[in-house]
XYZ file of C-alpha atoms in Angstrom:
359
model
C 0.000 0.000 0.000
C 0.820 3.461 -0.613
C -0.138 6.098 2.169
C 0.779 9.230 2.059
C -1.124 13.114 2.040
C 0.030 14.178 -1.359
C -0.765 11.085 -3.019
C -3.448 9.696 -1.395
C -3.962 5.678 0.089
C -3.013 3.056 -2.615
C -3.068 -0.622 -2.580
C -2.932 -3.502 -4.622
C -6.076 -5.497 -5.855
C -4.037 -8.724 -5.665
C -0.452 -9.976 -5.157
C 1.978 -10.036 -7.979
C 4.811 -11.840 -9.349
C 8.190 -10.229 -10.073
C 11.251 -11.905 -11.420
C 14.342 -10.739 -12.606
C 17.596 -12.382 -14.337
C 20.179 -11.979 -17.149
C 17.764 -14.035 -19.281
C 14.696 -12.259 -18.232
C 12.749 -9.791 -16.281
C 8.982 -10.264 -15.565
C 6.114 -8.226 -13.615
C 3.278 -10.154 -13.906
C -0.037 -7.930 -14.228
C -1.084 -5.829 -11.519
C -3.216 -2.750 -10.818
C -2.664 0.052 -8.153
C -6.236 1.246 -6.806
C -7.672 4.278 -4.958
C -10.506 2.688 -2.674
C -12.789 5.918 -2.344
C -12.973 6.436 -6.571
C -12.476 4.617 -9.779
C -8.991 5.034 -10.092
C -6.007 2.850 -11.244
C -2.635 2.775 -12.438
C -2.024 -0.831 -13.808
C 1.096 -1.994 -15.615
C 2.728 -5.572 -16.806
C 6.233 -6.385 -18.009
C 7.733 -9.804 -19.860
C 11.562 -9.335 -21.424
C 12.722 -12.574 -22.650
C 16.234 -12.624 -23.791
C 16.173 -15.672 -25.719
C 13.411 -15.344 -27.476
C 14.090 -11.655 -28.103
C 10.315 -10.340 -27.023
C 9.262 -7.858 -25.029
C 5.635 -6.515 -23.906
C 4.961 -3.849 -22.242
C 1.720 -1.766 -21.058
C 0.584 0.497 -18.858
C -2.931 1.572 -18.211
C -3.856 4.655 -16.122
C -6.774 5.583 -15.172
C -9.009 8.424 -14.015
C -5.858 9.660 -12.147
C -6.807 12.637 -10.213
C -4.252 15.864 -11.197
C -4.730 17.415 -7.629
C -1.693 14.974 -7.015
C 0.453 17.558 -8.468
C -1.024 20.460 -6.244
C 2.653 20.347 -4.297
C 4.058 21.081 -7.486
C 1.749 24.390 -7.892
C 1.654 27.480 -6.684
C -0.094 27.967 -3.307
C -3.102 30.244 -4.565
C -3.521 28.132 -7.642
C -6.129 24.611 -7.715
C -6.562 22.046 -10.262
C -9.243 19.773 -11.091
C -9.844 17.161 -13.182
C -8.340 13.771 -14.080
C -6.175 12.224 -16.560
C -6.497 9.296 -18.205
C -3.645 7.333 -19.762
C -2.303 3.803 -21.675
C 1.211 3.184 -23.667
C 1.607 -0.433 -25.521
C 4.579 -1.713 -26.335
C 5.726 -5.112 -28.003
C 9.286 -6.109 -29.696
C 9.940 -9.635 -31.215
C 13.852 -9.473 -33.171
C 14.177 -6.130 -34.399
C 10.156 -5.714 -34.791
C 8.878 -2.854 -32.681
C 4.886 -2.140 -32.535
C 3.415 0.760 -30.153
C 1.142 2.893 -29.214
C -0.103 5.364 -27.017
C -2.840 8.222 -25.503
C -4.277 10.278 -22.936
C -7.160 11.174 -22.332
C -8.472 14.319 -19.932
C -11.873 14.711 -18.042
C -12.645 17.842 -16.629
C -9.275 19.189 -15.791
C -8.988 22.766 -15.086
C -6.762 25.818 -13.009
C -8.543 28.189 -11.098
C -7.395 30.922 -9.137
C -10.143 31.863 -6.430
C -7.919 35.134 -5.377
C -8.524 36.356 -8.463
C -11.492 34.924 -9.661
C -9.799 33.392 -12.309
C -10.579 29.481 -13.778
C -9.166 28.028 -17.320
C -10.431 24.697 -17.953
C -9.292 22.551 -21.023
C -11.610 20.732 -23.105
C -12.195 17.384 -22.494
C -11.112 13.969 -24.606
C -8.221 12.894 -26.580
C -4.639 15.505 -25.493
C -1.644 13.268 -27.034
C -1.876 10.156 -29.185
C 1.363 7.941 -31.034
C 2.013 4.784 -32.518
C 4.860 3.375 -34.578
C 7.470 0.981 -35.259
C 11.373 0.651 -35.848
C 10.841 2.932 -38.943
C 8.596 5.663 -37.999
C 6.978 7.180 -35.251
C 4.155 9.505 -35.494
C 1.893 11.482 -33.167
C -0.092 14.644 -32.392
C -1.075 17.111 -30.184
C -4.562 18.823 -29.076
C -4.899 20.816 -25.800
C -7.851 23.577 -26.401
C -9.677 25.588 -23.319
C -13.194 25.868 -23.078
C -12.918 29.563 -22.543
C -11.703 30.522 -26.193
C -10.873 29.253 -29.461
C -7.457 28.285 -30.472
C -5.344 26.526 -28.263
C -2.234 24.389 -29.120
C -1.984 22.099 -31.926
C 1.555 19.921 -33.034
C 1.929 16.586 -35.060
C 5.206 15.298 -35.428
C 6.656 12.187 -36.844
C 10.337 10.612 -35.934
C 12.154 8.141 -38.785
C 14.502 5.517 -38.050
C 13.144 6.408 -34.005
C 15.730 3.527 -32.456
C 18.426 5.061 -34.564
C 19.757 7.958 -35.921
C 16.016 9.526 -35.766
C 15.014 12.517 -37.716
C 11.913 14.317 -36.652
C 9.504 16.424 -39.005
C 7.059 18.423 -36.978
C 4.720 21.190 -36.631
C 2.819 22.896 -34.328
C 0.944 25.951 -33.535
C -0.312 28.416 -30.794
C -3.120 30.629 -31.047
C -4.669 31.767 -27.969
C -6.411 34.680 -27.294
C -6.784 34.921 -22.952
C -3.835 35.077 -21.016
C -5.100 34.368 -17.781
C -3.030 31.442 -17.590
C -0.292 33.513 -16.807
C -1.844 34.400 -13.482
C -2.571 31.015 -12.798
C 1.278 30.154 -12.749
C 2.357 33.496 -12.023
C -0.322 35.444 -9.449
C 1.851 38.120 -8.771
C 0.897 38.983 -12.437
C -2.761 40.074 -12.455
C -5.413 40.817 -15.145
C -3.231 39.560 -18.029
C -4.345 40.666 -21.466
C -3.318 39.513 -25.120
C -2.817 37.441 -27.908
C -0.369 34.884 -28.504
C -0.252 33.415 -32.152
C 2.688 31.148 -33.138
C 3.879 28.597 -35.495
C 6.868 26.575 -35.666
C 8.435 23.759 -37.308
C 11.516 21.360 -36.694
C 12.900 19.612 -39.308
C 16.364 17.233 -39.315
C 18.461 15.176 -37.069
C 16.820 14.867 -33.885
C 19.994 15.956 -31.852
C 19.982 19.335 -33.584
C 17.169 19.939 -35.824
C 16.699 23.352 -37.918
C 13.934 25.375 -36.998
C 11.615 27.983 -38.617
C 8.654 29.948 -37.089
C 7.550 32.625 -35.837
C 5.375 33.954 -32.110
C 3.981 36.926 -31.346
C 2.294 38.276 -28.496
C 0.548 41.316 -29.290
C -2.287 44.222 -27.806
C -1.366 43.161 -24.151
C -1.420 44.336 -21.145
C -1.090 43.540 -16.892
C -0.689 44.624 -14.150
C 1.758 43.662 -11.378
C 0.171 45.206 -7.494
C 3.267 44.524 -5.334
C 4.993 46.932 -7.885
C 2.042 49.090 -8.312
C 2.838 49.026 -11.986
C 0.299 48.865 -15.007
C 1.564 47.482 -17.733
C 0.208 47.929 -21.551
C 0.845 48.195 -25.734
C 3.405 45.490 -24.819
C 4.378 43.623 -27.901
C 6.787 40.756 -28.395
C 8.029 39.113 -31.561
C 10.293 35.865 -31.326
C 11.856 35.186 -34.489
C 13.490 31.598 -35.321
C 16.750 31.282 -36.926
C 17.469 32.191 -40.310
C 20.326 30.204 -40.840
C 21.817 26.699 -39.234
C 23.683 27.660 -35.853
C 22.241 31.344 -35.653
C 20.295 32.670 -32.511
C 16.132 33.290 -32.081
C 15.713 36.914 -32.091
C 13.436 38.953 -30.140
C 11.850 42.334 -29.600
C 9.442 43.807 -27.651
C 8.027 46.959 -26.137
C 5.908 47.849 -23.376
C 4.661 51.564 -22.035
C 4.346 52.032 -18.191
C 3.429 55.610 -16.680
C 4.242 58.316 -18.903
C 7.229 56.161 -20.256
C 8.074 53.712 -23.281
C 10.731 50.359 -22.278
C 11.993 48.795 -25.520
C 13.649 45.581 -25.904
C 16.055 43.911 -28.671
C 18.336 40.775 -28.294
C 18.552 37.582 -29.486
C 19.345 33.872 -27.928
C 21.846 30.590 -28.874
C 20.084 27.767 -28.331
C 23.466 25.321 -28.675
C 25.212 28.026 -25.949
C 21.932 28.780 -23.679
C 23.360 32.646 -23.837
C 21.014 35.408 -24.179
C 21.821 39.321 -25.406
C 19.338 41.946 -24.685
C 19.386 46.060 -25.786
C 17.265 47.761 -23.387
C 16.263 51.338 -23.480
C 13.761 53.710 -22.789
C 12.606 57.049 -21.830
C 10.470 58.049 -18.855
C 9.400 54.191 -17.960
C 7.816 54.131 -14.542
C 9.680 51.223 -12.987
C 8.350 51.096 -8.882
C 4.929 52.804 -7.918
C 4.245 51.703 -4.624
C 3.821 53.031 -1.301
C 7.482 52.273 0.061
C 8.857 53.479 -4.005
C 8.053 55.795 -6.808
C 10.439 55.700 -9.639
C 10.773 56.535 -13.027
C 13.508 55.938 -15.211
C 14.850 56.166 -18.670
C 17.807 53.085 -19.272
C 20.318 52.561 -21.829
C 22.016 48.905 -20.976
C 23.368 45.384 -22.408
C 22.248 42.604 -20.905
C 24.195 39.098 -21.315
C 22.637 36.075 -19.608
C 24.419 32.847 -19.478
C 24.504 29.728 -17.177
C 27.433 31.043 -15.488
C 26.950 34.826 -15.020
C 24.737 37.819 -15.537
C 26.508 41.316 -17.485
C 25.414 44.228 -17.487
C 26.915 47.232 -18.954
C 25.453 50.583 -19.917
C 23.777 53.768 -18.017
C 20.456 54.871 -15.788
C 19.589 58.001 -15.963
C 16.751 57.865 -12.693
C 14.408 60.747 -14.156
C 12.652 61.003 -10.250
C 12.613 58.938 -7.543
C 10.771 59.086 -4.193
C 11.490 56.581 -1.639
C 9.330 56.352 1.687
C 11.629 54.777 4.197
C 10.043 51.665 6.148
C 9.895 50.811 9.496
C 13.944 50.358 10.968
C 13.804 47.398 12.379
C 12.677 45.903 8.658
C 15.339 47.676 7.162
C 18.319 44.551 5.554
C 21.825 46.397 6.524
C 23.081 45.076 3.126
C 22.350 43.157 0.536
C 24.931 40.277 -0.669
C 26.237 42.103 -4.073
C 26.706 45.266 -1.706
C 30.008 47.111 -2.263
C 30.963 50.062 -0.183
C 34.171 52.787 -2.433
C 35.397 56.197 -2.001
C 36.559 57.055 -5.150
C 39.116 54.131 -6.375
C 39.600 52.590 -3.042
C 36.964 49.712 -1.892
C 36.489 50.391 1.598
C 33.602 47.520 2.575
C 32.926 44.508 -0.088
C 30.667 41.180 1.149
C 33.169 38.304 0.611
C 29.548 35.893 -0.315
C 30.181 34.955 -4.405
C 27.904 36.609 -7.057
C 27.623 35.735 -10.494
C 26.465 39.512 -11.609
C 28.814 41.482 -13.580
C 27.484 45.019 -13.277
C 28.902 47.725 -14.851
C 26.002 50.682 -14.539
C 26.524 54.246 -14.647
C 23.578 55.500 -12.414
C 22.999 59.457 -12.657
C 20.053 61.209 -10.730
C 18.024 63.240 -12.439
């Protein structure tokens, strides 16, 4: 049996056999059961070396997706249930399988906010193949809007040196999902349209496509900021071995932020322009400030760079209570002109380089 608060209480329907050797590994049938509700998780295994077979299968379901509410944030709940089965049998070098899920009422909500999303139910993911090809497809829609996101894709020579063809699109016009995974971010506006394609060795295919997000808008409260006309374009890349490109703009205040950069997929760096005039950056109680950047921004596994200037247009700062006021920060550094008179010894992998001026 399986006991626990996340997951529930789990036991077996019956006792099951399980073998293992050099020659051969076997689970004989057995199914996993929830005693309050109709749900399962069965599975069976039977390798033979000798006779070169395998079979395979797995059968889940009405598997309830509050299991993965430790996973979430704390403000968001899901609903619903999933249901699932994979087939697989081998005899020589003869592959056959196959595989779907299923969901049944499954849906986010955000009760903070008022906020719900809930996907349409019935078929999400279906494949089958064999040793020469592979091929599946994708279908997750809301009930909400239209649209939703689409992909088929198909894998040759799968056991091999595979090559995948595939396609897939976005087109979604509600963003409250973004709250749902994100609730600092409130009343999120937009459209997001996309379409991509990967084509070529598996390992490193090419790929082409475009995604734009465009007449958006939020709103972020702890930051007292309002957010709007932001606009985003990701661009694939043009040539084998060149970066995505990006570019965006958003207006907060009185104040325009715009964004250019690009990112290596093979190198997981990023590059980003920023500048802007006026942008209204803090507007709480504790912070107002406004301020027009100029900067280069390189993001990579290893470190953070930033070079450029901030020119803070106006700035008022409320000072809190004292005894919530942090002495120092970790990347703190204390100078008088060249000489470094106080410097936290803790490591940082920021690279700053700012000139600040105060407007």
């Amino acid at each position: 049996t399986i006991d626990s608060e996340e997951l529930g209480h789990w036991s077996l329907s019956d006792s099951t056999a399980i073998a293992y050797s050099p020659a051969r590994s076997l689970v004989e049938p057995f199914c996993l059961r929830v005693a309050t509700r109709s749900t399962h998780v069965c599975a069976e295994l039977n390798w033979q070396q000798a006779s070169e077979t395998l079979l395979a299968e797995i059968d889940v379901k009405q598997v309830e997706l509050a299991l993965l509410a430790p996973f979430l944030p704390n403000l968001v709940k899901v609903e619903g249930a999933i249901d699932a089965q994979v087939q697989f049998q081998q005899q020589g070098s003869e592959r056959n399988y196959n595989g779907q899920a299923h969901l049944h009422g499954v849906g986010f909500s955000l009760p903070a906010q008022d906020i719900s999303l809930t996907f349409s139910d019935g078929e999400v993911f279906h494949f089958n193949g064999d040793e020469q090809l592979l091929e599946g497809q994708v279908n997750l829609t809301t009930d909400a809007v239209a649209g939703g996101l689409q992909a088929d894709f198909a894998l040759s020579q799968p056991f091999a040196e595979a090559e995948i063809n595939a396609n897939a699109t976005i087109d979604f016009n509600t963003l409250t999902i973004v709250s749902l995974f994100v609730p600092d971010i409130q009343n999120v506006k937009g459209e997001l349209d996309g379409s991509f394609n990967l084509s070529g060795p598996l390992t490193n295919p090419s790929i082409g496509g475009t995604m734009t997000l465009s007449q958006a808008a939020a709103e972020v409260p702890a930051a007292g900021l309002v957010l709007s006309d932001l606009h985003v374009l990701v661009e694939s890349p043009r040539s084998v071995d060149a970066p995505f490109l990006m570019s965006a703009t958003v207006r907060s205040g009185e104040g325009n932020l715009l964004m250019t950069g690009h990112y290596d997929i093979n190198t997981h760096i990023a590059a980003l322009d920023i500048s802007g005039t006026n942008f209204t950056a803090m507007n709480s109680r504790e912070i107002n400030l406004v301020v027009s950047p100029k900067a280069h921004v390189e993001l990579s596994p290893v470190q953070t760079k930033v070079r450029g200037s901030l020119n803070v247009d106006h700035a008022v700062i409320t000072p809190p209570d004292f005894d919530s006021v942090q002495l120092s920060s970790a990347d703190t550094v204390i100078v008088r002109g060249e000489e470094t008179l106080w410097q936290n010894t803790s490591s940082s992998n920021a690279d700053v380089d700012l000139q600040v001026t105060l407007g």
